[in-house]
Coordinates of C-alpha atoms and ligand atoms in Angstrom, one line a residue:
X1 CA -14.5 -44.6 71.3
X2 CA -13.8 -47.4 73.7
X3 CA -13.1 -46.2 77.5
X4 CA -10.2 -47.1 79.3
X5 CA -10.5 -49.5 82.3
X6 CA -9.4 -48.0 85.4
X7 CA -5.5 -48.5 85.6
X8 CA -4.6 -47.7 89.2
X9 CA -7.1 -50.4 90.6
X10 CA -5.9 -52.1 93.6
X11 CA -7.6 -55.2 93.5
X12 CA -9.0 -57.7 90.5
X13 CA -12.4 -59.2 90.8
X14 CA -14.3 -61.5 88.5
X15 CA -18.6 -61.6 88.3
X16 CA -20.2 -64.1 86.1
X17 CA -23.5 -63.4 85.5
X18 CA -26.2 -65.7 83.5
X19 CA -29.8 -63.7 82.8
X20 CA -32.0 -66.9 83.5
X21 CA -34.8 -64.9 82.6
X22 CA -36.1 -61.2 82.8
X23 CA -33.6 -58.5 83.6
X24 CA -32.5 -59.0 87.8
X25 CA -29.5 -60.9 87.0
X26 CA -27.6 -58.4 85.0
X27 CA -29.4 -55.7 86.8
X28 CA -27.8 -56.1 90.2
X29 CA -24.3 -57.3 88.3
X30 CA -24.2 -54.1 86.7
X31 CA -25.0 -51.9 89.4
X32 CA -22.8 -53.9 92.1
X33 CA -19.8 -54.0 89.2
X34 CA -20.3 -50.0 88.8
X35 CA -20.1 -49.7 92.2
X36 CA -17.2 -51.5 92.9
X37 CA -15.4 -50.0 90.3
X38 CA -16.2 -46.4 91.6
X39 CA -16.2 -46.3 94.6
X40 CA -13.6 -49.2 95.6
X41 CA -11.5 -48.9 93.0
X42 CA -11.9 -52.3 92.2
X43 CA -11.0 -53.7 88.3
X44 CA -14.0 -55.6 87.1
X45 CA -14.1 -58.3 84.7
X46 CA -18.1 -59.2 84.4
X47 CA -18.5 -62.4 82.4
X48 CA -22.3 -62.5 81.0
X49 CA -23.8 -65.3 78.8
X50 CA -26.9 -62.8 76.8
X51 CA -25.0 -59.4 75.8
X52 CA -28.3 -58.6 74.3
X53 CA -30.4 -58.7 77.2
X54 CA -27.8 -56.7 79.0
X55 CA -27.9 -54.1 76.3
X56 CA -31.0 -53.2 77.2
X57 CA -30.2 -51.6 80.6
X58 CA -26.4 -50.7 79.0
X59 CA -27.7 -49.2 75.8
X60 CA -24.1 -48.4 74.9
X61 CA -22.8 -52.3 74.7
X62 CA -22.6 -53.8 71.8
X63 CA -23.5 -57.6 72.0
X64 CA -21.4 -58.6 68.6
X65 CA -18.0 -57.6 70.7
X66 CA -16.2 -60.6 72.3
X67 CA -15.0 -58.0 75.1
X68 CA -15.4 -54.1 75.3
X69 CA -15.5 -51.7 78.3
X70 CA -18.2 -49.7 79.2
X71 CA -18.1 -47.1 82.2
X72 CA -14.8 -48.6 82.9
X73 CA -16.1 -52.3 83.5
X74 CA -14.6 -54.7 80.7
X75 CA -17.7 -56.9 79.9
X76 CA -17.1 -60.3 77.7
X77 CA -19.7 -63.0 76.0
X78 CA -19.5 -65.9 78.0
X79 CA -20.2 -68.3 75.6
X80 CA -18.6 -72.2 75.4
X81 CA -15.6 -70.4 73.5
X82 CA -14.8 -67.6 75.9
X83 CA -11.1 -68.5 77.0
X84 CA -10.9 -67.7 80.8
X85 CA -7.9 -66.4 82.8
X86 CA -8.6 -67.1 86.3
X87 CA -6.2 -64.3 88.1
X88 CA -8.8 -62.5 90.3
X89 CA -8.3 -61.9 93.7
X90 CA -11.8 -62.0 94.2
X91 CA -14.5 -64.1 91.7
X92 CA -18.5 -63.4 92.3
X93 CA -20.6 -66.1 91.5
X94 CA -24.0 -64.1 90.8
X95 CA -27.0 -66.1 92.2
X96 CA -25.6 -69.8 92.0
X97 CA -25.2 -68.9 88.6
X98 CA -22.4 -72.1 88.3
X99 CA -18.7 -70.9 87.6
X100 CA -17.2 -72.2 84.0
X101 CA -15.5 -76.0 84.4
X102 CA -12.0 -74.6 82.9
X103 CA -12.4 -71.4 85.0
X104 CA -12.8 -73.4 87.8
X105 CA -10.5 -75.7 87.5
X106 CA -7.7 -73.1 87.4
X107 CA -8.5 -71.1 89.9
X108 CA -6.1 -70.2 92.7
X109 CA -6.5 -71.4 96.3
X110 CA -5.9 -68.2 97.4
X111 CA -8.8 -66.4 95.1
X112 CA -12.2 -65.7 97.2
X113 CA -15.1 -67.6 95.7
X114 CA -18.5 -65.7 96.7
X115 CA -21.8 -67.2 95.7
X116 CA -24.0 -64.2 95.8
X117 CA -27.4 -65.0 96.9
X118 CA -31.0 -63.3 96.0
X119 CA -32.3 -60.9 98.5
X120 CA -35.3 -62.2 100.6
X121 CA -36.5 -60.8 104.2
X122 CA -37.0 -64.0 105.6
X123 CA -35.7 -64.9 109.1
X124 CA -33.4 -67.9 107.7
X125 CA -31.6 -65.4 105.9
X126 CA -29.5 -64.6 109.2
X127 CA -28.1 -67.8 109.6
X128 CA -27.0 -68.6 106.0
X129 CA -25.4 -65.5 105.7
X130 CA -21.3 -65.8 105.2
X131 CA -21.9 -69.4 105.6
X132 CA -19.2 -71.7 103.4
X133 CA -19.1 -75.2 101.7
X134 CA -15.6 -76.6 100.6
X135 CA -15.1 -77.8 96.6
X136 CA -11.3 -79.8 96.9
X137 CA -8.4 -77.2 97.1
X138 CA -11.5 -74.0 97.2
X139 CA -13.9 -72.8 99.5
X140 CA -17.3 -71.0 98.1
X141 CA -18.9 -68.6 100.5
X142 CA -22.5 -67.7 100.5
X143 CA -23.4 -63.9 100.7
X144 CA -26.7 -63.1 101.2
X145 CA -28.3 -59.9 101.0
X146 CA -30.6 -58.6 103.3
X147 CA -32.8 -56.6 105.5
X148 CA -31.0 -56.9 109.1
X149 CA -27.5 -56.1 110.4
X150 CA -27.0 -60.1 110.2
X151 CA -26.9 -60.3 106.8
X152 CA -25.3 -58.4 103.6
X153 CA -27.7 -55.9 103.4
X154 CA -29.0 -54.3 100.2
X155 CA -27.2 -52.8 97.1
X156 CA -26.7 -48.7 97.2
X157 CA -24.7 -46.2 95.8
X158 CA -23.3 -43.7 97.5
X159 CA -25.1 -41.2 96.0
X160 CA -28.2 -42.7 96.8
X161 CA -30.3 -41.6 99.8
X162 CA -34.0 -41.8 100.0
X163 CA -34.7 -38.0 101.2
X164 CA -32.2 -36.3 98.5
X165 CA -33.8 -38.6 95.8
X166 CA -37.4 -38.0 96.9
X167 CA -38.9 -35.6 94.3
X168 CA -42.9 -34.8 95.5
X169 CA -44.9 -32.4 93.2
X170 CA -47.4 -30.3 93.7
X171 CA -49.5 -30.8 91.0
X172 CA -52.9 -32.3 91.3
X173 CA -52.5 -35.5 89.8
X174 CA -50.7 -38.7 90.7
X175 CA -47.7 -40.1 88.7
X176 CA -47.2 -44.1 88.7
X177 CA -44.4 -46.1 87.2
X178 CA -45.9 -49.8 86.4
X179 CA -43.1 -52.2 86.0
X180 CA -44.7 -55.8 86.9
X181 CA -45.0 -59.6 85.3
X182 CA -48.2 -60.5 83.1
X183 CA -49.8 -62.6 85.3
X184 CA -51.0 -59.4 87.9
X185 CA -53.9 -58.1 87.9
X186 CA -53.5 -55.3 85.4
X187 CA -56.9 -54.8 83.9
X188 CA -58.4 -54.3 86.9
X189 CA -56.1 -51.5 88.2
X190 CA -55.8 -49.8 85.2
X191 CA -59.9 -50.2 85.3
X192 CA -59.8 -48.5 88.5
X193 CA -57.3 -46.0 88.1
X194 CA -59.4 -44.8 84.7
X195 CA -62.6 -45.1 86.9
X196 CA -61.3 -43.2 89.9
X197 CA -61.6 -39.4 90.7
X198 CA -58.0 -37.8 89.9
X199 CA -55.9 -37.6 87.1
X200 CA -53.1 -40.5 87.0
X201 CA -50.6 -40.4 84.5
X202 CA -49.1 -44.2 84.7
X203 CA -45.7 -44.5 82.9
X204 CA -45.4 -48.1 81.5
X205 CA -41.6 -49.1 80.2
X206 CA -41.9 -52.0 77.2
X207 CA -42.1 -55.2 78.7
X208 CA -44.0 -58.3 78.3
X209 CA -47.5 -56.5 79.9
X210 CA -47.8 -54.5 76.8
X211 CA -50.6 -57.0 75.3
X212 CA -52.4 -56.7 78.7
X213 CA -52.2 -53.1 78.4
X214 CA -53.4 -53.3 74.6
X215 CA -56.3 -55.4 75.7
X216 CA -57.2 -53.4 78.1
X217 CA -57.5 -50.3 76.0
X218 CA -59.7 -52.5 73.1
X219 CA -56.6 -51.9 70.6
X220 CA -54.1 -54.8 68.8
X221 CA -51.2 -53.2 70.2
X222 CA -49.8 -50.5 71.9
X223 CA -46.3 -48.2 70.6
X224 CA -43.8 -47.1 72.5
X225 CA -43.6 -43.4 72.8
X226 CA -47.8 -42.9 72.8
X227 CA -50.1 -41.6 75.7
X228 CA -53.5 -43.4 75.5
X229 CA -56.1 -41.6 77.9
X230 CA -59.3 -43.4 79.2
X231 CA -61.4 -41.5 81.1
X232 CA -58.7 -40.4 84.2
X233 CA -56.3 -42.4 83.1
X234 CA -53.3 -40.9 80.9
X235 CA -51.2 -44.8 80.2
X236 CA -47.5 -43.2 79.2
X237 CA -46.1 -46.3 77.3
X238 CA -42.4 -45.8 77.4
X239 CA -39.5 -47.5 75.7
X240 CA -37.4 -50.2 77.8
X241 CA -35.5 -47.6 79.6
X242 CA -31.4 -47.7 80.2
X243 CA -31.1 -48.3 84.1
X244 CA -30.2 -45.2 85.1
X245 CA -33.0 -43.4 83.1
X246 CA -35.6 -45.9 85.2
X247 CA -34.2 -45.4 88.3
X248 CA -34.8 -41.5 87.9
X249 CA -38.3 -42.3 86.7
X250 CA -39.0 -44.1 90.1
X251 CA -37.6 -41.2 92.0
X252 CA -40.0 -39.1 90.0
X253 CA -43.4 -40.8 90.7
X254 CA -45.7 -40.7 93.2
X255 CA -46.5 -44.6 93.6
X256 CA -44.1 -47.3 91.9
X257 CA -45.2 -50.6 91.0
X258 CA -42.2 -52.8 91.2
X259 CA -41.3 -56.7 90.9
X260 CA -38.3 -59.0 91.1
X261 CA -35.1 -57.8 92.9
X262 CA -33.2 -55.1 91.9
X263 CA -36.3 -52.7 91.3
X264 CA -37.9 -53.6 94.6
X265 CA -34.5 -52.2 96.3
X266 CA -34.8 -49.1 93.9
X267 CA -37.9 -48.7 95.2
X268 CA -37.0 -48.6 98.1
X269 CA -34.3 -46.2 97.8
X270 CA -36.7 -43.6 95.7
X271 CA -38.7 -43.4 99.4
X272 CA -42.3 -43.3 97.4
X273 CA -45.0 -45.9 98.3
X274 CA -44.4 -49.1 96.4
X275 CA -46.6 -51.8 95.5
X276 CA -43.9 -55.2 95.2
X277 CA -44.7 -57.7 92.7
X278 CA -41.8 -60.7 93.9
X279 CA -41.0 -63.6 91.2
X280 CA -43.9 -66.1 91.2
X281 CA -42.7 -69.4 92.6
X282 CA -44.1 -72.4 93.2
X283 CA -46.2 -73.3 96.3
X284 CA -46.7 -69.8 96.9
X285 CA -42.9 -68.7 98.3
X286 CA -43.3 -66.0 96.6
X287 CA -45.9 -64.9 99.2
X288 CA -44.1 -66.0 101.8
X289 CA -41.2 -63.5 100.9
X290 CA -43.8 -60.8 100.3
X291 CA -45.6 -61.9 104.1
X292 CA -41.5 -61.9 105.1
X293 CA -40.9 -58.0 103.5
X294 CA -44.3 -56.3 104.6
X295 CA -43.6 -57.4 108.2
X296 CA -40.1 -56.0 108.4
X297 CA -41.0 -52.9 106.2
X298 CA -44.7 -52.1 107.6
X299 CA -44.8 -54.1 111.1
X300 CA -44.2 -50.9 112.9
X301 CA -47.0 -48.8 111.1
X302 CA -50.0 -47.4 112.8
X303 CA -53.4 -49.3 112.2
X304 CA -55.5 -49.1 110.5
X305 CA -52.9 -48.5 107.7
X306 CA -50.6 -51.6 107.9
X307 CA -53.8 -53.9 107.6
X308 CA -54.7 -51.2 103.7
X309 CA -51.4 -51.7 102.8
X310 CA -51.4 -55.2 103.2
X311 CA -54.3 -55.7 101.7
X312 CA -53.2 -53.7 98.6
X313 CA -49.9 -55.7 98.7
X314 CA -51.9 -58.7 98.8
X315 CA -54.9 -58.0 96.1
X316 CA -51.6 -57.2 93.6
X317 CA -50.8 -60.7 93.4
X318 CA -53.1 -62.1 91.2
X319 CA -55.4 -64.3 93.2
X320 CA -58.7 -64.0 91.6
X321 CA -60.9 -63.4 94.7
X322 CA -59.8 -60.5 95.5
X323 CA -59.7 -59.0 91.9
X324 CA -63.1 -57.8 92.9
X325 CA -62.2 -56.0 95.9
X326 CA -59.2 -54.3 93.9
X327 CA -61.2 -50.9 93.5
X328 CA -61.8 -50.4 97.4
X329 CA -57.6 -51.8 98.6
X330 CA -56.9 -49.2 96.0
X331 CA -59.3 -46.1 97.5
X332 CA -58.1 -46.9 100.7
X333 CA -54.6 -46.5 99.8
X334 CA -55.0 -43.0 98.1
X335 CA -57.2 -41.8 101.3
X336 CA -53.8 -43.1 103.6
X337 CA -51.1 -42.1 101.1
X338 CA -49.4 -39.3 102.6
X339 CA -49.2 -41.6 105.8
X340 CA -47.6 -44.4 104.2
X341 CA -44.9 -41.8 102.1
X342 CA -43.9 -40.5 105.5
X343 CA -43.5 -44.4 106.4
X344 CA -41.8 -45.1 103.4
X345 CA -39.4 -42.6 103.8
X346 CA -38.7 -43.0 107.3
X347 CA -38.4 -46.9 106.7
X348 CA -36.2 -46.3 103.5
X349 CA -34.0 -43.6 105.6
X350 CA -33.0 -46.1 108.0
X351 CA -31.9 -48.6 105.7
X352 CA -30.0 -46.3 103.8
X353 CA -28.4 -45.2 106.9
X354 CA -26.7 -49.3 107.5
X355 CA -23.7 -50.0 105.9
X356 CA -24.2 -51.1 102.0
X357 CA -24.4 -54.4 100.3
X358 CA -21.1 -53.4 98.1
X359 CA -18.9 -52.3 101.0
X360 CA -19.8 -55.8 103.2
X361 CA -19.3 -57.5 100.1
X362 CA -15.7 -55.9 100.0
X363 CA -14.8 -55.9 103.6
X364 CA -16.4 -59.7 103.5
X365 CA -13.7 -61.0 100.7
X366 CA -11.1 -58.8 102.6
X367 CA -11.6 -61.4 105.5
X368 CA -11.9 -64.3 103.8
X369 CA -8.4 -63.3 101.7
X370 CA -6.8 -63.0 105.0
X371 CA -8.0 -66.4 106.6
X372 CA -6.9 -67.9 103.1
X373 CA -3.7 -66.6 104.0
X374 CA -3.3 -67.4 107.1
X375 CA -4.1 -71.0 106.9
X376 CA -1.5 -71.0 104.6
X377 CA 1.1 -70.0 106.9
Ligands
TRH401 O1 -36.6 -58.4 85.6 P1 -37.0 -58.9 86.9 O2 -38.2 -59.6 87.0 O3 -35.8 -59.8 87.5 C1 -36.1 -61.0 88.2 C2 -35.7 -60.9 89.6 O4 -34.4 -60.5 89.8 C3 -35.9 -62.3 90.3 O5 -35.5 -62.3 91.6 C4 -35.0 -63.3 89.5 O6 -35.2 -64.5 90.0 C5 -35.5 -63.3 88.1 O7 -35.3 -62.0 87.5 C6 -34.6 -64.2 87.2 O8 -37.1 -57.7 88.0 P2 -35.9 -56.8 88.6 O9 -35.1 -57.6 89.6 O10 -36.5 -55.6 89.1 O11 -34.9 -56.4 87.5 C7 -35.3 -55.5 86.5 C8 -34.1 -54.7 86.1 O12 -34.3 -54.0 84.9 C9 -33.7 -53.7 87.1 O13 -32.3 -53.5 87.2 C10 -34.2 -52.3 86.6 C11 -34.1 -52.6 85.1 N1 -35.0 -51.8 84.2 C12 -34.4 -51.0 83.3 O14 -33.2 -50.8 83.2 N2 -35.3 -50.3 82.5 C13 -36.6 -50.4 82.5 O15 -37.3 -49.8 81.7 C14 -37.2 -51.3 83.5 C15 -38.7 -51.4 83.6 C16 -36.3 -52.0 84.3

């Protein structure tokens, strides 16, 4: 049975999302549209362009609707037939994602254009923030998340604090979550975790590393659903989990690998040690954003366990030399662990404790709606 959208919303927003690739795009548009709908009481229209990708985090959409609502968000295809009414008091542009000509075209001069931005901890970030660039009759205004007060800080629920989420067990044995692109080093930590001396059980949702895990374990392929144990090692391969059932499996594990955007910030919010993965970009940004993150995240922890952390951090991204040296970044991090979860959720506690990426979003539009006005007047 279809749900109702929320009648008694007070405002209208539009998000267009396009999944360029992988599963960030839609996975911050569906969190940030669930979270304005909740707990702003905001109506969401969210425009995507591949309902199947989305279905894999939304397992309840179905991709061969032109427009349904799920969880009280009306989702519709954005395809080059999608006819567009451009009433929202408030359209979100996600990434520089481009809006539709027609939609464009039609839209109001009094509707607030926000290009949302990805997240990076860079210092540039400061100054771009809430920065705008005028197209004829409309402004677009660039939002950028972030790590400091000067920017639009990073997307959290409510519900969602790092000590109320953080789940430690008892048991002897270490839980991982490995969620990461092919191209890291994922023989050679799986080598070492089967080679080390305690039990890991390392819960692998479907992606495109399940070859890598397969080769690593000598077999064609790998299934869904299966435990394969070598040596210490129990490899949990998992289906592609709905977004709210892999959010609860980072809140459950000891260590999570993470990548991209929007698990890097769940990470974050779980408050368990994290090794990031970001997207690999050309002439090595990508390692300037990690360089960027570890220094605000890990530039106020004690010696010598910043420089292991780092080095972990660092031997994760592939480069070749350090492959070697994998084993010994990884002992070091086990011997430090409980130091750097006390960091972690220290660190995560005081983000959590700034003012949320959806609120700013919503108390940004509310001030550039009244400037529209006013300029009118
Ligand atoms: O999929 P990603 O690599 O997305 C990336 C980044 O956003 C990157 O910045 C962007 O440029 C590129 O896409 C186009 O990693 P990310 O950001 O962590 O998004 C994964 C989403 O998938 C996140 O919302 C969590 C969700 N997810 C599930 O719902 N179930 C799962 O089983 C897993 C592993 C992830």
């Amino acid at each position: 049975m279809q749900q109702q959208a929320v009648v008694n919303c007070r405002k209208k927003w539009d998000i267009f999302c396009k999944v360029v690739d992988n599963f960030g795009d839609i996975g911050i548009c569906w969190r940030l549209a669930k979270q304005l709908n909740t707990e702003h009481h905001i109506a969401i229209q969210l425009y995507i362009d591949d309902l199947s990708v989305a279905k894999k985090l939304i397992p309840t959409l179905d991709p061969a609707l032109q427009s349904q609502i799920v969880e009280h968000i009306t989702i519709t295809a954005w395809t080059a037939q999608t006819a567009f009414k451009p009433q929202a008091d408030v359209v979100i542009e996600a990434f520089a994602c481009g809006l539709p000509n027609d939609y464009q075209a039609n839209m109001q001069a009094s509707t607030a254009w926000i290009n949302l931005e990805y997240l990076s901890a860079e210092a540039w970030v400061d100054d771009y923030h809430a920065k705008s660039a005028n197209y004829g009759k409309l402004t677009r205004h660039f939002f950028f998340p972030g790590f400091t007060q000067k920017t639009g800080g990073l997307i959290r629920e409510a519900h969602c604090s790092p000590s109320t989420l953080s789940n430690t067990h008892a048991d002897n044995h270490l839980s991982i979550s490995l969620f990461c692109y092919p191209h890291a080093p994922i023989s050679t930590l799986l080598t070492t975790l089967a080679n080390g001396q305690q039990t890991i059980h390392c819960h692998v949702p479907a992606s495109t590393v399940l070859p890598e895990i397969a080769q690593f374990l000598n077999l064609s392929e790998v299934r869904t659903g299966n435990t394969y144990i070598k040596n210490k090692l129990h490899l949990h391969v998992l289906p592609f989990l709905s977004q709210n059932d892999y959010d609860t499996l980072l809140a459950n594990c000891d260590i999570n690998f993470v990548r991209g955007e929007d698990s890097w910030i769940r990470a974050i919010w779980a408050g368990k040690p994290f090794i990031w993965q970001p997207y690999l970009q050309s002439e090595d940004t990508h390692l300037i954003k990690l360089d960027a993150f570890l220094a605000a995240f890990y530039g106020c922890m004690k010696q010598p366990t910043q420089t292991i952390v780092r080095a972990m951090q660092h031997a994760w991204q592939s480069g070749t030399a350090v492959r070697d040296s994998m084993q010994q970044h990884w002992q070091n991090y086990l011997i430090l662990l409980p130091e750097i979860q006390a960091h972690t959720l220290q660190q995560s506690a005081a983000l959590a404790d700034r003012t949320d990426l959806t609120t700013k979003l919503v108390i940004f539009s509310e001030k550039i709606t009244k400037n529209i006005a006013k300029n009118k007047v």
